[in-house]
Amino acid sequence: MKIRTRKLVGTIALLLLVVVWSLMGMTIAQTPWLARSGLLQAIFYVVAGLGWVLPAMPIISWMARPDA
């Protein structure tokens, strides 16, 4: 697969990842057990805000791999 194709597929995958991650984060953020505790909310938003980076790193490294 050429680098241009990998970048296109990777960009679509990253966009899907961000959309799904944010929808899941919004769903979890509305749960009653999380809404009652300010400390849990702070921890959740830090983890949810930075957590998408871990699944995005392999996608980005795959996109940047040079052609064979």
PDB file of C-alpha atoms in Angstrom, residues 6 8 11-12 17 19 21 24 42 44 49-52 62 64-66:
ATOM      1  CA  ARG A   6      -2.223   4.705   4.066  1.00  0.00           C
ATOM      2  CA  LEU A   8      -6.159   8.449   3.589  1.00  0.00           C
ATOM      3  CA  THR A  11      -7.131   9.783   8.510  1.00  0.00           C
ATOM      4  CA  ILE A  12     -10.535   8.145   8.188  1.00  0.00           C
ATOM      5  CA  LEU A  17     -11.769   6.893  16.541  1.00  0.00           C
ATOM      6  CA  VAL A  19     -16.059  10.373  17.021  1.00  0.00           C
ATOM      7  CA  TRP A  21     -14.360   7.968  21.668  1.00  0.00           C
ATOM      8  CA  MET A  24     -18.601   6.945  24.491  1.00  0.00           C
ATOM      9  CA  ALA A  42     -11.987  15.243  37.235  1.00  0.00           C
ATOM     10  CA  PHE A  44     -12.666  10.727  34.245  1.00  0.00           C
ATOM     11  CA  GLY A  49      -9.297  13.497  27.263  1.00  0.00           C
ATOM     12  CA  LEU A  50      -5.896  11.857  27.004  1.00  0.00           C
ATOM     13  CA  GLY A  51      -6.966   8.250  26.534  1.00  0.00           C
ATOM     14  CA  TRP A  52      -7.673   8.470  22.814  1.00  0.00           C
ATOM     15  CA  TRP A  62       1.375   2.976  10.464  1.00  0.00           C
ATOM     16  CA  ALA A  64       4.012   7.425   8.545  1.00  0.00           C
ATOM     17  CA  ARG A  65       5.771   4.175   7.626  1.00  0.00           C
ATOM     18  CA  PRO A  66       7.760   4.619   4.398  1.00  0.00           C
TER      19      PRO A  66
END
